[in-house]
Amino acid sequence: MINTTINNMNQIRKCLVGVVQMCSTHNKKQNMEFILQNLKQAHEKQAKICFLPEAFAMISRSFAETFENAEYVDGEMINCLRDHAKKYNLWLSLGGFQERLKENDKKMGNTHIIIDNLGNIVQTYKKLHLFDIKIDTKNTISESSGYVFGDQIPNVVDSPAGRLGLSICYDLRFPELFRILAVQQNAEILLVPSAFFKKTGQAHWHTLLKARAIENQCFVIAAAQAGQHNDKRESFGHSLVIDPWGEVLLDMGPEKLGIDFVEIDLEKIDTIRKGLPAINHIRNDIYKLSKI
Ligand SMILES: O=C(O)CNC(=O)[C@H](CS)NC(=O)CCC(=O)C(=O)O
């Protein structure tokens, strides 16, 4: 792929990316209109890649309702997004698509899809860690009752912004996945599209995302759901872009809905790793986290 070559040759190291923060509801059509407006803006800004949060397609009151409206990967919604990726010359990270599965008629996949600027699906990843929690009455959910568990670590994807390592939302709490993506697969940008709960977000969101950026010396991009989706569900917002030093380059706050743009400069990874080569100090010999 041309982009890979360019990145490997260290020529183009800077890339403008768009991060979409949204408040999806059960209304798929409205959610889609909102997304397309933002993609148009990304095109006008000449951004090269756009990041959408988990559950961009819809957030309903129950998984049963979500399931009713879930589509296959080759359905209308993804086809429409593929057409727009091509039309707008824009890569897309679709951070968590409620995927109707041909092999399972009871549960969906929670699938992160990467589409290139020609409209091709270049990677899919099914969420490995599902959010089954009982914190209090408001914060109780069993994601695994609606979704199948993913069973594969996704390969990194070369994009115009850099090499992408994919995850989804609750995966954020499992640093092993990010270590594998960053150290074994040389990811440069770790993606954590999310629909974080308000309570857990307030307590943990910034800290965990900064930690993933700092410990792996990678960029972190986390497009998020924000606000009240229905009477049962509220999301924390604060879509973030963090650099490999842990500096927050973008924080969209709790309320803003729309798109913001950030320049990703991959040079920063080299500079930071040269000065503080923690990645090279990993004791592979002791705990066998080998580079491949
Ligand atoms: O609802 C859907 O259709 C898609 N799935 C989600 O939004 C999931 C499960 S409810 N949300 C999270 O994983 C939030 C994690 C979180 O808030 C934390 O780790 O603290």
Coordinates of N, CA and C in Angstrom, one line a residue, residues 79-278:
N79 N -22.4 0.0 3.7 CA -22.2 0.4 2.3 C -22.3 1.9 2.1
C80 N -23.2 2.6 2.8 CA -23.3 4.0 2.7 C -22.0 4.7 3.2
L81 N -21.5 4.2 4.3 CA -20.2 4.8 4.8 C -19.1 4.5 3.9
R82 N -19.0 3.3 3.3 CA -18.0 3.0 2.3 C -18.1 3.9 1.1
D83 N -19.3 4.2 0.6 CA -19.4 5.1 -0.5 C -18.9 6.5 -0.2
H84 N -19.2 6.9 1.1 CA -18.8 8.3 1.5 C -17.2 8.3 1.7
A85 N -16.7 7.3 2.2 CA -15.2 7.2 2.3 C -14.6 7.5 1.0
K86 N -15.1 6.8 0.0 CA -14.6 7.0 -1.4 C -14.8 8.4 -1.9
K87 N -16.0 8.8 -1.8 CA -16.4 10.1 -2.3 C -15.6 11.2 -1.6
Y88 N -15.3 11.1 -0.4 CA -14.6 12.1 0.4 C -13.1 11.9 0.5
N89 N -12.6 10.8 -0.1 CA -11.2 10.5 -0.1 C -10.7 10.4 1.4
L90 N -11.5 9.7 2.2 CA -11.3 9.7 3.6 C -11.3 8.3 4.2
W91 N -10.3 8.0 5.0 CA -10.3 6.7 5.8 C -11.3 6.9 6.9
L92 N -11.9 5.7 7.4 CA -12.8 5.8 8.5 C -12.5 4.7 9.5
S93 N -12.5 5.1 10.8 CA -12.5 4.1 11.9 C -13.9 4.1 12.4
L94 N -14.6 3.0 12.2 CA -16.0 2.9 12.7 C -16.0 2.1 14.0
G95 N -16.0 2.9 15.1 CA -15.5 2.3 16.4 C -16.2 1.3 17.1
G96 N -17.4 0.8 16.6 CA -18.1 -0.3 17.2 C -19.4 -0.4 16.6
F97 N -19.4 -1.3 15.6 CA -20.7 -1.4 14.8 C -21.4 -2.6 15.3
Q98 N -22.7 -2.4 15.6 CA -23.5 -3.5 16.1 C -23.9 -4.4 15.0
E99 N -23.1 -5.4 14.8 CA -23.1 -6.2 13.6 C -24.0 -7.5 13.7
R100 N -24.9 -7.5 12.8 CA -25.7 -8.7 12.7 C -24.9 -9.8 12.1
L101 N -24.9 -11.0 12.7 CA -24.0 -12.1 12.3 C -24.7 -13.2 11.5
K102 N -24.1 -13.6 10.5 CA -24.8 -14.7 9.7 C -24.8 -16.0 10.5
E103 N -23.7 -16.2 11.4 CA -23.6 -17.5 12.1 C -24.3 -17.5 13.4
N104 N -24.9 -16.4 13.8 CA -25.5 -16.3 15.2 C -26.8 -15.5 15.1
D105 N -27.9 -16.1 15.3 CA -29.2 -15.3 15.2 C -29.7 -14.8 16.5
K106 N -28.8 -14.9 17.6 CA -29.3 -14.4 18.9 C -28.4 -13.2 19.4
K107 N -27.1 -13.2 19.0 CA -26.3 -12.1 19.5 C -25.6 -11.4 18.3
M108 N -25.1 -10.2 18.6 CA -24.4 -9.4 17.6 C -22.9 -9.5 17.9
G109 N -22.2 -8.9 16.9 CA -20.8 -8.6 17.1 C -20.7 -7.2 17.4
N110 N -19.7 -6.8 18.3 CA -19.4 -5.4 18.5 C -18.1 -5.2 17.8
T111 N -18.2 -4.6 16.6 CA -17.1 -4.7 15.6 C -16.6 -3.4 15.2
H112 N -15.3 -3.2 15.4 CA -14.6 -2.0 14.9 C -14.1 -2.2 13.5
I113 N -14.6 -1.4 12.6 CA -14.3 -1.6 11.2 C -13.4 -0.4 10.7
I114 N -12.4 -0.8 9.9 CA -11.6 0.3 9.3 C -11.8 0.2 7.7
I115 N -12.2 1.4 7.2 CA -12.4 1.5 5.8 C -11.4 2.5 5.2
D116 N -10.8 2.1 4.0 CA -9.8 3.0 3.4 C -10.5 4.0 2.5
N117 N -9.7 4.9 1.9 CA -10.2 6.0 1.1 C -10.7 5.6 -0.2
L118 N -10.7 4.3 -0.5 CA -11.3 3.8 -1.7 C -12.6 3.0 -1.4
G119 N -12.9 3.0 -0.1 CA -14.2 2.4 0.3 C -14.0 0.9 0.6
N120 N -12.8 0.4 0.7 CA -12.6 -1.0 1.0 C -12.6 -1.2 2.5
I121 N -13.2 -2.3 3.0 CA -13.0 -2.7 4.4 C -11.6 -3.3 4.5
V122 N -10.7 -2.7 5.3 CA -9.4 -3.2 5.4 C -9.1 -4.0 6.7
Q123 N -10.0 -3.8 7.7 CA -9.8 -4.5 8.9 C -11.1 -4.5 9.7
T124 N -11.4 -5.6 10.4 CA -12.5 -5.7 11.4 C -12.0 -6.3 12.6
Y125 N -12.5 -5.9 13.7 CA -12.1 -6.4 15.0 C -13.3 -6.5 15.9
K126 N -13.5 -7.7 16.5 CA -14.6 -7.9 17.4 C -14.1 -7.7 18.9
K127 N -14.9 -6.9 19.6 CA -14.5 -6.5 21.0 C -14.2 -7.8 21.8
L128 N -13.0 -7.8 22.5 CA -12.6 -9.0 23.2 C -13.2 -9.0 24.6
H129 N -13.2 -7.8 25.2 CA -13.7 -7.8 26.6 C -15.1 -7.1 26.7
L130 N -16.1 -7.9 27.2 CA -17.4 -7.3 27.2 C -17.8 -6.8 28.5
F131 N -18.5 -5.7 28.6 CA -18.8 -4.9 29.8 C -19.9 -5.6 30.6
D132 N -19.6 -6.5 31.4 CA -20.6 -7.1 32.3 C -20.3 -6.6 33.7
I133 N -21.1 -5.7 34.2 CA -20.8 -5.0 35.5 C -22.1 -4.8 36.3
K134 N -21.9 -4.7 37.6 CA -23.0 -4.4 38.5 C -22.5 -3.5 39.6
I135 N -22.4 -2.2 39.2 CA -21.8 -1.2 40.2 C -22.9 -0.8 41.1
D136 N -24.0 -0.3 40.5 CA -25.2 0.1 41.3 C -26.4 -0.1 40.3
T137 N -27.6 0.3 40.7 CA -28.8 0.1 39.8 C -28.6 0.8 38.5
K138 N -28.1 2.0 38.5 CA -27.9 2.8 37.3 C -26.8 2.2 36.4
N139 N -25.8 1.6 37.0 CA -24.7 1.2 36.3 C -24.5 -0.4 36.4
T140 N -25.6 -1.0 35.8 CA -25.6 -2.4 35.7 C -25.9 -2.8 34.2
I141 N -25.0 -3.6 33.7 CA -25.3 -4.0 32.3 C -24.5 -5.3 32.0
S142 N -25.1 -6.1 31.1 CA -24.4 -7.4 30.7 C -24.3 -7.3 29.2
E143 N -23.2 -6.8 28.8 CA -23.0 -6.6 27.3 C -23.0 -8.0 26.6
S144 N -22.5 -9.0 27.4 CA -22.4 -10.3 26.8 C -23.7 -11.0 26.6
S145 N -24.8 -10.4 27.1 CA -26.1 -11.0 26.8 C -26.6 -10.6 25.4
G146 N -26.0 -9.5 24.9 CA -26.3 -9.0 23.5 C -25.3 -9.3 22.5
Y147 N -24.0 -9.5 22.9 CA -22.9 -9.6 22.0 C -22.1 -10.8 22.2
V148 N -21.5 -11.3 21.1 CA -20.5 -12.4 21.2 C -19.2 -11.9 21.6
F149 N -18.4 -12.7 22.3 CA -17.0 -12.3 22.6 C -16.1 -12.4 21.3
G150 N -15.3 -11.4 21.0 CA -14.3 -11.6 20.0 C -13.3 -12.6 20.5
D151 N -12.6 -13.2 19.5 CA -11.6 -14.2 19.9 C -10.3 -14.0 19.2
Q152 N -10.1 -12.8 18.6 CA -8.8 -12.5 17.9 C -8.2 -11.1 18.2
I153 N -6.9 -11.1 18.3 CA -6.2 -9.8 18.4 C -6.1 -9.3 16.9
P154 N -6.5 -8.1 16.6 CA -6.5 -7.7 15.2 C -5.1 -7.3 14.8
N155 N -4.7 -7.5 13.6 CA -3.4 -7.0 13.1 C -3.5 -5.5 13.0
V156 N -2.4 -4.8 13.1 CA -2.4 -3.4 13.0 C -2.7 -3.1 11.5
V157 N -3.1 -1.8 11.3 CA -3.5 -1.4 9.9 C -2.7 -0.1 9.6
D158 N -2.0 -0.1 8.5 CA -1.3 1.1 8.0 C -2.3 2.0 7.4
S159 N -2.3 3.3 8.0 CA -3.3 4.3 7.5 C -2.4 5.5 7.2
P160 N -3.0 6.5 6.6 CA -2.3 7.8 6.3 C -1.8 8.4 7.6
A161 N -2.5 8.2 8.7 CA -2.1 8.9 10.0 C -1.0 8.1 10.7
G162 N -0.8 6.8 10.4 CA 0.1 6.0 11.1 C -0.5 4.6 11.2
R163 N 0.3 3.7 11.9 CA -0.1 2.3 12.1 C -1.1 2.2 13.2
L164 N -2.3 1.8 12.9 CA -3.4 1.8 13.9 C -3.5 0.5 14.6
G165 N -3.7 0.5 15.9 CA -4.0 -0.6 16.8 C -5.4 -0.5 17.3
L166 N -6.2 -1.5 17.0 CA -7.7 -1.4 17.3 C -8.1 -2.0 18.7
S167 N -9.0 -1.3 19.3 CA -9.6 -1.8 20.5 C -11.0 -1.2 20.5
I168 N -11.8 -1.5 21.5 CA -13.1 -0.9 21.7 C -13.4 -0.7 23.2
C169 N -13.6 0.6 23.6 CA -14.2 0.9 24.9 C -13.6 0.1 26.1
Y170 N -14.4 -0.8 26.7 CA -14.0 -1.5 27.9 C -12.7 -2.2 27.7
D171 N -12.2 -2.5 26.5 CA -10.9 -3.1 26.3 C -9.8 -2.2 27.0
L172 N -10.1 -0.9 27.1 CA -9.2 0.0 27.7 C -8.6 -0.4 29.0
R173 N -9.4 -1.2 29.7 CA -9.0 -1.7 31.1 C -8.1 -2.8 31.1
F174 N -7.7 -3.3 29.9 CA -6.9 -4.5 29.8 C -5.6 -4.2 29.0
P175 N -4.6 -3.7 29.8 CA -3.4 -3.2 29.1 C -2.6 -4.2 28.3
E176 N -2.8 -5.5 28.5 CA -2.1 -6.5 27.7 C -2.4 -6.3 26.2
L177 N -3.6 -6.1 25.9 CA -4.0 -5.9 24.5 C -3.2 -4.8 23.8
F178 N -3.1 -3.7 24.5 CA -2.4 -2.5 24.0 C -0.9 -2.8 23.9
R179 N -0.3 -3.5 24.8 CA 1.1 -3.9 24.8 C 1.4 -4.7 23.6
I180 N 0.5 -5.7 23.3 CA 0.7 -6.5 22.1 C 0.6 -5.7 20.9
L181 N -0.3 -4.8 20.8 CA -0.5 -3.9 19.6 C 0.7 -3.0 19.4
A182 N 1.2 -2.4 20.5 CA 2.2 -1.4 20.4 C 3.6 -2.1 20.3
V183 N 3.9 -3.1 21.1 CA 5.2 -3.6 21.2 C 5.5 -4.8 20.2
Q184 N 4.5 -5.7 20.1 CA 4.7 -6.8 19.2 C 4.4 -6.4 17.7
Q185 N 3.3 -5.5 17.6 CA 2.9 -5.2 16.2 C 3.3 -3.8 15.8
N186 N 4.0 -3.1 16.6 CA 4.5 -1.7 16.3 C 3.4 -0.7 15.9
A187 N 2.3 -0.8 16.6 CA 1.2 0.2 16.4 C 1.8 1.6 16.8
E188 N 1.4 2.6 16.1 CA 1.8 4.0 16.4 C 0.6 4.8 17.0
I189 N -0.6 4.4 16.7 CA -1.8 5.0 17.2 C -2.7 4.0 17.8
L190 N -3.1 4.1 19.0 CA -4.0 3.1 19.7 C -5.4 3.8 19.7
L191 N -6.3 3.0 19.1 CA -7.7 3.6 19.0 C -8.6 3.0 20.1
V192 N -9.3 3.8 20.8 CA -10.2 3.4 21.9 C -11.6 4.0 21.7
P193 N -12.3 3.7 20.6 CA -13.6 4.3 20.4 C -14.5 3.8 21.5
S194 N -15.4 4.7 22.1 CA -16.0 4.3 23.3 C -17.4 4.9 23.5
A195 N -18.2 4.2 24.4 CA -19.4 4.8 24.9 C -19.3 4.6 26.4
F196 N -18.4 5.3 27.0 CA -18.1 5.1 28.4 C -19.2 5.6 29.3
F197 N -19.5 4.9 30.3 CA -20.5 5.3 31.3 C -20.0 6.6 32.0
K198 N -21.0 7.4 32.4 CA -20.6 8.7 33.0 C -19.8 8.4 34.3
K199 N -20.4 7.5 35.2 CA -19.7 7.3 36.5 C -18.3 6.7 36.3
T200 N -18.1 5.7 35.5 CA -16.8 5.1 35.3 C -15.9 6.1 34.6
G201 N -16.5 6.8 33.7 CA -15.7 7.8 32.9 C -15.1 8.9 33.8
Q202 N -15.9 9.4 34.7 CA -15.4 10.4 35.6 C -14.3 9.9 36.5
A203 N -14.4 8.7 36.9 CA -13.3 8.1 37.8 C -12.1 7.7 37.0
H204 N -12.3 7.2 35.8 CA -11.1 6.4 35.2 C -10.7 6.8 33.8
W205 N -11.5 7.5 33.0 CA -11.3 7.7 31.6 C -9.9 8.3 31.2
H206 N -9.7 9.5 31.7 CA -8.5 10.3 31.4 C -7.3 9.5 31.9
T207 N -7.4 9.0 33.1 CA -6.2 8.3 33.7 C -5.8 7.1 32.8
L208 N -6.8 6.2 32.5 CA -6.5 5.0 31.7 C -6.0 5.3 30.3
L209 N -6.6 6.3 29.7 CA -6.1 6.6 28.3 C -4.7 7.2 28.3
K210 N -4.4 8.1 29.3 CA -3.1 8.7 29.4 C -2.1 7.6 29.7
A211 N -2.5 6.6 30.6 CA -1.5 5.5 30.9 C -1.2 4.7 29.6
R212 N -2.2 4.4 28.8 CA -2.0 3.6 27.6 C -1.0 4.4 26.7
A213 N -1.2 5.7 26.6 CA -0.3 6.5 25.7 C 1.1 6.5 26.3
I214 N 1.2 6.8 27.5 CA 2.6 7.0 28.2 C 3.3 5.6 28.2
E215 N 2.7 4.6 28.6 CA 3.4 3.3 28.8 C 3.8 2.7 27.5
N216 N 3.0 2.9 26.4 CA 3.3 2.4 25.1 C 4.0 3.4 24.2
Q217 N 4.1 4.6 24.6 CA 4.7 5.7 23.9 C 4.1 5.8 22.5
C218 N 2.8 5.8 22.5 CA 2.0 5.8 21.2 C 1.0 7.0 21.4
F219 N 0.5 7.4 20.2 CA -0.7 8.3 20.3 C -1.9 7.4 20.7
V220 N -2.8 8.1 21.3 CA -4.1 7.4 21.6 C -5.2 8.3 21.1
I221 N -6.1 7.7 20.3 CA -7.3 8.5 19.8 C -8.5 7.7 20.3
A222 N -9.4 8.5 21.1 CA -10.6 7.9 21.6 C -11.8 8.7 21.3
A223 N -12.5 8.4 20.2 CA -13.7 9.1 19.9 C -14.8 8.5 20.8
A224 N -15.6 9.4 21.3 CA -16.6 9.0 22.4 C -18.0 9.4 22.1
Q225 N -18.9 8.7 22.7 CA -20.3 9.1 22.8 C -20.4 10.0 24.0
A226 N -21.3 11.0 23.9 CA -21.5 12.0 24.9 C -23.0 12.3 25.2
G227 N -23.3 12.5 26.4 CA -24.7 13.0 26.8 C -25.7 11.9 27.0
Q228 N -27.0 12.3 27.0 CA -28.1 11.5 27.4 C -28.7 10.8 26.1
H229 N -28.6 9.6 26.0 CA -29.1 8.9 24.8 C -30.5 8.5 24.9
N230 N -31.0 8.2 26.1 CA -32.4 7.9 26.4 C -32.5 8.0 27.9
D231 N -33.6 7.6 28.5 CA -33.8 7.8 29.9 C -32.9 6.8 30.7
K232 N -32.3 5.8 30.1 CA -31.5 4.8 30.8 C -30.0 5.0 30.6
R233 N -29.6 5.7 29.5 CA -28.2 5.7 29.2 C -27.6 7.0 29.0
E234 N -26.5 7.3 29.7 CA -25.8 8.6 29.5 C -24.3 8.3 29.4
S235 N -23.6 9.0 28.5 CA -22.2 8.7 28.2 C -21.4 9.9 28.7
F236 N -20.1 9.6 29.0 CA -19.2 10.6 29.6 C -18.7 11.6 28.6
G237 N -18.6 11.3 27.4 CA -18.0 12.3 26.4 C -16.5 12.3 26.5
H238 N -16.0 13.6 26.4 CA -14.5 13.8 26.5 C -13.7 12.9 25.5
S239 N -14.1 13.0 24.2 CA -13.3 12.4 23.2 C -11.9 13.0 23.3
L240 N -10.9 12.1 23.3 CA -9.5 12.6 23.6 C -8.5 12.2 22.5
V241 N -7.6 13.0 22.2 CA -6.4 12.6 21.5 C -5.2 13.0 22.4
I242 N -4.3 12.0 22.6 CA -3.2 12.1 23.5 C -1.9 11.7 22.8
D243 N -0.9 12.5 23.0 CA 0.4 12.2 22.3 C 1.2 11.2 23.2
P244 N 2.3 10.7 22.6 CA 3.1 9.6 23.3 C 3.8 10.1 24.5
W245 N 3.7 11.4 24.8 CA 4.3 11.9 26.1 C 3.2 11.9 27.2
G246 N 1.9 11.8 26.7 CA 0.8 11.8 27.7 C 0.1 13.2 27.6
E247 N 0.6 14.0 26.7 CA -0.1 15.4 26.6 C -1.4 15.2 25.9
V248 N -2.4 15.9 26.4 CA -3.7 15.9 25.8 C -3.8 16.9 24.7
L249 N -3.9 16.4 23.4 CA -3.9 17.4 22.3 C -5.3 17.8 22.0
L250 N -6.3 17.0 22.4 CA -7.7 17.4 22.2 C -8.6 16.7 23.3
D251 N -9.5 17.5 23.9 CA -10.5 17.0 24.8 C -11.8 17.7 24.5
M252 N -12.7 16.9 24.0 CA -14.0 17.6 23.4 C -15.0 17.9 24.5
G253 N -14.6 17.6 25.8 CA -15.5 17.9 26.9 C -16.8 17.0 26.9
P254 N -17.7 17.4 27.9 CA -18.8 16.5 28.2 C -20.0 16.7 27.2
E255 N -20.1 17.8 26.5 CA -21.3 18.1 25.8 C -21.2 18.3 24.3
K256 N -20.0 18.8 23.9 CA -19.9 19.1 22.5 C -20.3 17.9 21.6
L257 N -21.1 18.2 20.5 CA -21.4 17.2 19.5 C -20.9 17.7 18.2
G258 N -20.1 16.9 17.5 CA -19.5 17.3 16.2 C -18.1 16.8 16.0
I259 N -17.4 17.5 15.2 CA -16.1 17.0 14.8 C -15.0 18.1 15.2
D260 N -13.9 17.6 15.7 CA -12.7 18.4 15.9 C -11.5 17.8 15.1
F261 N -10.5 18.6 14.8 CA -9.4 18.2 14.0 C -8.1 18.3 14.8
V262 N -7.2 17.4 14.6 CA -5.9 17.4 15.2 C -4.9 16.9 14.2
E263 N -3.7 17.5 14.3 CA -2.6 17.0 13.5 C -1.8 16.0 14.3
I264 N -1.6 14.8 13.7 CA -0.8 13.8 14.3 C 0.6 13.9 13.7
D265 N 1.6 14.0 14.5 CA 3.0 14.1 14.0 C 3.8 12.9 14.5
L266 N 4.0 11.9 13.6 CA 4.6 10.7 14.1 C 6.0 10.8 14.5
E267 N 6.7 11.9 14.1 CA 8.0 12.2 14.6 C 8.1 12.2 16.1
K268 N 7.0 12.6 16.7 CA 7.0 12.7 18.2 C 7.3 11.3 18.8
I269 N 6.9 10.3 18.2 CA 7.1 8.9 18.8 C 8.6 8.7 18.8
D270 N 9.3 9.0 17.7 CA 10.8 8.7 17.6 C 11.5 9.6 18.7
T271 N 11.1 10.9 18.7 CA 11.8 11.8 19.6 C 11.7 11.3 21.1
I272 N 10.4 11.0 21.4 CA 10.2 10.6 22.8 C 10.8 9.2 23.1
R273 N 10.8 8.3 22.2 CA 11.4 7.0 22.5 C 12.9 7.1 22.5
K274 N 13.5 8.0 21.7 CA 15.0 8.2 21.8 C 15.4 8.7 23.1
G275 N 14.7 9.6 23.7 CA 15.1 10.2 25.0 C 14.7 9.3 26.1
L276 N 13.6 8.6 26.0 CA 13.2 7.7 27.1 C 12.8 6.4 26.6
P277 N 13.9 5.5 26.3 CA 13.6 4.3 25.6 C 13.0 3.2 26.4
A278 N 11.9 3.5 27.0 CA 11.3 2.4 27.9 C 10.9 1.2 27.1

